[in-house]
Amino acid sequence: MAHKILVVEDEPGIADNIRYALSTEGFEVVWSATGQEALDVLKSDGISLVVLDIGLPDRNGFELCKDIRRTSAIPVIFLTARADEIDRVVGLEIGGDDYVVKPFSPRELSARVKAVLRRANAPSDGGGSAPFQVDERKKRIAYFGRPLDLSRYEYRILHVLIGKPGWVFSRDQLMDLAWEEPEASLDRTVDTHIKTLRAKLKEIRPKLDPIRTHRGLGYSLKESP
Ligand code: CA
């Protein structure tokens, strides 16, 4: 089945080029010219990846990505005219997966889309070798095939970590990505949830600790447990 790609870009000329490039590669393309439209499309359609322009008429692409991240780990590739800005924020603060700097060649964008999709789909195509399986629809995570009994916050934290193995997330970032009202919580709460999460993972594999603590920085999921 063809992957459906959502292109969020307000300039019709650029959107057309992207649509052409991606459809010749066999992707199905849905186009939104505004952030609001994009959020509506994401609510309803089976989109596999979002190509997201940062300069949109109704809102900033970074903010939109943060909104998307509150409910979804869908891969996001940013389009930007300013490489200096995005380098700093793309992975850590916003939760994007990659970026392409304008002007870009259609071939380059297609290559990035394919690479990100491959990475994103690797865990479920890994023939059971990946320790975590996420069921987005039921909001459940299994570990080595055993369903984890997680609280809402544990689920969200683990979901964020699984979305980007190897990335170090600070407590602030985890709160921002996992909590509805980050101001209402304290740093320590993140530590507490990580502690209970680890205990639950240990029950299934006592010798493994897939979550790594980075002193003074935060937490990451080990790329191989
Ligand atoms: Ca734009």
PDB file of C-alpha atoms in Angstrom, residues 26-171:
ATOM      1  CA  GLY A  26       4.811   6.031  -5.713  1.00  0.00           C
ATOM      2  CA  PHE A  27       3.674   8.078  -2.707  1.00  0.00           C
ATOM      3  CA  GLU A  28       0.177   9.403  -2.297  1.00  0.00           C
ATOM      4  CA  VAL A  29       0.278  13.139  -1.520  1.00  0.00           C
ATOM      5  CA  VAL A  30      -2.184  15.259   0.450  1.00  0.00           C
ATOM      6  CA  TRP A  31      -1.597  19.015   0.444  1.00  0.00           C
ATOM      7  CA  SER A  32      -2.517  21.554   3.132  1.00  0.00           C
ATOM      8  CA  ALA A  33      -1.721  25.241   2.751  1.00  0.00           C
ATOM      9  CA  THR A  34      -2.247  26.132   6.436  1.00  0.00           C
ATOM     10  CA  GLY A  35      -1.465  24.660   9.826  1.00  0.00           C
ATOM     11  CA  GLN A  36      -5.100  24.396  10.811  1.00  0.00           C
ATOM     12  CA  GLU A  37      -5.950  22.473   7.690  1.00  0.00           C
ATOM     13  CA  ALA A  38      -3.030  20.148   8.366  1.00  0.00           C
ATOM     14  CA  LEU A  39      -4.256  19.376  11.890  1.00  0.00           C
ATOM     15  CA  ASP A  40      -7.690  18.524  10.496  1.00  0.00           C
ATOM     16  CA  VAL A  41      -6.195  16.199   7.898  1.00  0.00           C
ATOM     17  CA  LEU A  42      -4.081  14.489  10.559  1.00  0.00           C
ATOM     18  CA  LYS A  43      -7.143  13.838  12.686  1.00  0.00           C
ATOM     19  CA  SER A  44      -8.861  11.861  10.008  1.00  0.00           C
ATOM     20  CA  ASP A  45      -6.473  10.390   7.484  1.00  0.00           C
ATOM     21  CA  GLY A  46      -3.959   7.566   7.566  1.00  0.00           C
ATOM     22  CA  ILE A  47      -0.933   9.796   7.001  1.00  0.00           C
ATOM     23  CA  SER A  48       2.520   8.155   7.230  1.00  0.00           C
ATOM     24  CA  LEU A  49       4.727  11.262   7.262  1.00  0.00           C
ATOM     25  CA  VAL A  50       4.459  15.054   7.325  1.00  0.00           C
ATOM     26  CA  VAL A  51       6.566  17.432   5.239  1.00  0.00           C
ATOM     27  CA  LEU A  52       6.192  20.674   7.151  1.00  0.00           C
ATOM     28  CA  ASP A  53       7.131  24.176   6.026  1.00  0.00           C
ATOM     29  CA  ILE A  54       8.239  26.376   8.916  1.00  0.00           C
ATOM     30  CA  GLY A  55       6.874  29.644   7.519  1.00  0.00           C
ATOM     31  CA  LEU A  56       3.114  29.122   7.293  1.00  0.00           C
ATOM     32  CA  PRO A  57       0.524  31.895   7.068  1.00  0.00           C
ATOM     33  CA  ASP A  58      -1.452  30.999  10.184  1.00  0.00           C
ATOM     34  CA  ARG A  59       1.242  29.632  12.474  1.00  0.00           C
ATOM     35  CA  ASN A  60       4.849  28.643  12.836  1.00  0.00           C
ATOM     36  CA  GLY A  61       5.756  25.127  11.686  1.00  0.00           C
ATOM     37  CA  PHE A  62       7.665  24.500  14.934  1.00  0.00           C
ATOM     38  CA  GLU A  63       4.564  25.168  17.017  1.00  0.00           C
ATOM     39  CA  LEU A  64       2.524  22.966  14.747  1.00  0.00           C
ATOM     40  CA  CYS A  65       5.029  20.151  15.160  1.00  0.00           C
ATOM     41  CA  LYS A  66       4.851  20.487  18.929  1.00  0.00           C
ATOM     42  CA  ASP A  67       1.080  20.198  18.726  1.00  0.00           C
ATOM     43  CA  ILE A  68       1.350  17.125  16.547  1.00  0.00           C
ATOM     44  CA  ARG A  69       3.827  15.585  19.005  1.00  0.00           C
ATOM     45  CA  ARG A  70       1.356  15.820  21.849  1.00  0.00           C
ATOM     46  CA  THR A  71      -0.686  13.057  20.339  1.00  0.00           C
ATOM     47  CA  SER A  72       1.433  11.407  17.669  1.00  0.00           C
ATOM     48  CA  ALA A  73       4.916  10.110  16.893  1.00  0.00           C
ATOM     49  CA  ILE A  74       4.354  10.488  13.144  1.00  0.00           C
ATOM     50  CA  PRO A  75       7.613  11.353  11.319  1.00  0.00           C
ATOM     51  CA  VAL A  76       8.031  15.053  10.480  1.00  0.00           C
ATOM     52  CA  ILE A  77      10.464  16.543   7.957  1.00  0.00           C
ATOM     53  CA  PHE A  78      10.823  20.320   8.142  1.00  0.00           C
ATOM     54  CA  LEU A  79      11.228  22.579   5.134  1.00  0.00           C
ATOM     55  CA  THR A  80      13.185  25.680   5.955  1.00  0.00           C
ATOM     56  CA  ALA A  81      14.935  28.606   4.359  1.00  0.00           C
ATOM     57  CA  ARG A  82      17.136  29.017   7.449  1.00  0.00           C
ATOM     58  CA  ALA A  83      19.474  26.123   8.117  1.00  0.00           C
ATOM     59  CA  ASP A  84      21.111  27.897  11.076  1.00  0.00           C
ATOM     60  CA  GLU A  85      17.885  28.032  13.037  1.00  0.00           C
ATOM     61  CA  ILE A  86      16.763  24.495  12.454  1.00  0.00           C
ATOM     62  CA  ASP A  87      20.071  22.799  13.174  1.00  0.00           C
ATOM     63  CA  ARG A  88      19.715  23.694  16.791  1.00  0.00           C
ATOM     64  CA  VAL A  89      16.124  22.789  17.402  1.00  0.00           C
ATOM     65  CA  VAL A  90      15.085  20.115  14.991  1.00  0.00           C
ATOM     66  CA  GLY A  91      15.566  17.010  17.040  1.00  0.00           C
ATOM     67  CA  LEU A  92      15.750  17.975  20.632  1.00  0.00           C
ATOM     68  CA  GLU A  93      13.305  20.728  21.270  1.00  0.00           C
ATOM     69  CA  ILE A  94      10.652  20.126  18.683  1.00  0.00           C
ATOM     70  CA  GLY A  95      10.672  16.442  17.892  1.00  0.00           C
ATOM     71  CA  GLY A  96      11.260  16.642  14.129  1.00  0.00           C
ATOM     72  CA  ASP A  97      12.945  13.754  12.333  1.00  0.00           C
ATOM     73  CA  ASP A  98      14.871  15.565   9.617  1.00  0.00           C
ATOM     74  CA  TYR A  99      14.899  18.778   7.619  1.00  0.00           C
ATOM     75  CA  VAL A 100      15.523  19.992   4.085  1.00  0.00           C
ATOM     76  CA  VAL A 101      16.789  23.484   3.294  1.00  0.00           C
ATOM     77  CA  LYS A 102      15.170  25.518   0.514  1.00  0.00           C
ATOM     78  CA  PRO A 103      15.887  25.538  -2.356  1.00  0.00           C
ATOM     79  CA  PHE A 104      16.103  21.752  -2.491  1.00  0.00           C
ATOM     80  CA  SER A 105      15.991  19.282  -5.319  1.00  0.00           C
ATOM     81  CA  PRO A 106      12.894  17.070  -5.503  1.00  0.00           C
ATOM     82  CA  ARG A 107      15.218  14.079  -5.589  1.00  0.00           C
ATOM     83  CA  GLU A 108      16.815  15.117  -2.302  1.00  0.00           C
ATOM     84  CA  LEU A 109      13.441  15.463  -0.597  1.00  0.00           C
ATOM     85  CA  SER A 110      12.265  12.069  -1.886  1.00  0.00           C
ATOM     86  CA  ALA A 111      15.443  10.465  -0.566  1.00  0.00           C
ATOM     87  CA  ARG A 112      14.896  12.017   2.876  1.00  0.00           C
ATOM     88  CA  VAL A 113      11.267  10.926   2.954  1.00  0.00           C
ATOM     89  CA  LYS A 114      12.228   7.358   2.125  1.00  0.00           C
ATOM     90  CA  ALA A 115      15.037   7.285   4.688  1.00  0.00           C
ATOM     91  CA  VAL A 116      12.831   8.651   7.477  1.00  0.00           C
ATOM     92  CA  LEU A 117      10.015   6.224   6.655  1.00  0.00           C
ATOM     93  CA  ARG A 118      12.457   3.344   6.663  1.00  0.00           C
ATOM     94  CA  ARG A 119      13.728   4.392  10.072  1.00  0.00           C
ATOM     95  CA  ALA A 120      10.238   4.971  11.453  1.00  0.00           C
ATOM     96  CA  ASN A 121       8.951   1.617  10.285  1.00  0.00           C
ATOM     97  CA  ALA A 122      11.996  -0.367  11.283  1.00  0.00           C
ATOM     98  CA  PRO A 123      10.783  -1.454  14.742  1.00  0.00           C
ATOM     99  CA  SER A 124       7.627  -3.135  13.469  1.00  0.00           C
ATOM    100  CA  ASP A 125       9.390  -4.654  10.456  1.00  0.00           C
ATOM    101  CA  GLY A 126      12.243  -5.941  12.571  1.00  0.00           C
ATOM    102  CA  GLY A 127      10.846  -9.432  12.846  1.00  0.00           C
ATOM    103  CA  GLY A 128      10.353  -9.143  16.602  1.00  0.00           C
ATOM    104  CA  SER A 129      13.943  -8.132  17.325  1.00  0.00           C
ATOM    105  CA  ALA A 130      12.912  -4.656  18.534  1.00  0.00           C
ATOM    106  CA  PRO A 131      12.066  -4.780  22.220  1.00  0.00           C
ATOM    107  CA  PHE A 132       9.179  -2.309  22.112  1.00  0.00           C
ATOM    108  CA  GLN A 133       5.962  -2.537  20.140  1.00  0.00           C
ATOM    109  CA  VAL A 134       3.682   0.481  20.266  1.00  0.00           C
ATOM    110  CA  ASP A 135      -0.024   0.202  19.602  1.00  0.00           C
ATOM    111  CA  GLU A 136      -0.943   3.826  18.842  1.00  0.00           C
ATOM    112  CA  ARG A 137      -4.620   3.091  18.561  1.00  0.00           C
ATOM    113  CA  LYS A 138      -4.981   1.409  21.940  1.00  0.00           C
ATOM    114  CA  LYS A 139      -2.266   3.555  23.568  1.00  0.00           C
ATOM    115  CA  ARG A 140      -0.424   0.477  24.730  1.00  0.00           C
ATOM    116  CA  ILE A 141       3.216  -0.554  24.625  1.00  0.00           C
ATOM    117  CA  ALA A 142       4.534  -4.106  24.704  1.00  0.00           C
ATOM    118  CA  TYR A 143       8.080  -5.004  25.748  1.00  0.00           C
ATOM    119  CA  PHE A 144       9.506  -8.232  24.364  1.00  0.00           C
ATOM    120  CA  GLY A 145       5.962  -9.161  23.441  1.00  0.00           C
ATOM    121  CA  ARG A 146       4.580  -8.582  26.956  1.00  0.00           C
ATOM    122  CA  PRO A 147       2.075  -5.744  27.334  1.00  0.00           C
ATOM    123  CA  LEU A 148       3.182  -3.151  29.902  1.00  0.00           C
ATOM    124  CA  ASP A 149       0.716  -1.908  32.467  1.00  0.00           C
ATOM    125  CA  LEU A 150       1.563   1.785  32.312  1.00  0.00           C
ATOM    126  CA  SER A 151       0.078   4.911  33.838  1.00  0.00           C
ATOM    127  CA  ARG A 152      -0.857   7.696  31.455  1.00  0.00           C
ATOM    128  CA  TYR A 153       2.390   9.572  32.130  1.00  0.00           C
ATOM    129  CA  GLU A 154       4.597   6.503  31.969  1.00  0.00           C
ATOM    130  CA  TYR A 155       3.050   5.702  28.608  1.00  0.00           C
ATOM    131  CA  ARG A 156       3.687   9.201  27.305  1.00  0.00           C
ATOM    132  CA  ILE A 157       7.289   9.364  28.508  1.00  0.00           C
ATOM    133  CA  LEU A 158       8.136   5.951  27.110  1.00  0.00           C
ATOM    134  CA  HIS A 159       6.363   6.811  23.870  1.00  0.00           C
ATOM    135  CA  VAL A 160       8.498   9.947  23.457  1.00  0.00           C
ATOM    136  CA  LEU A 161      11.720   8.024  24.188  1.00  0.00           C
ATOM    137  CA  ILE A 162      10.846   5.195  21.806  1.00  0.00           C
ATOM    138  CA  GLY A 163      10.132   7.726  19.066  1.00  0.00           C
ATOM    139  CA  LYS A 164      13.803   8.751  18.957  1.00  0.00           C
ATOM    140  CA  PRO A 165      16.176   6.108  20.279  1.00  0.00           C
ATOM    141  CA  GLY A 166      19.533   7.593  21.244  1.00  0.00           C
ATOM    142  CA  TRP A 167      18.239  11.157  21.622  1.00  0.00           C
ATOM    143  CA  VAL A 168      18.801  12.728  25.004  1.00  0.00           C
ATOM    144  CA  PHE A 169      15.647  14.445  26.232  1.00  0.00           C
ATOM    145  CA  SER A 170      15.928  16.877  29.130  1.00  0.00           C
ATOM    146  CA  ARG A 171      13.336  16.713  31.870  1.00  0.00           C
TER     147      ARG A 171
END
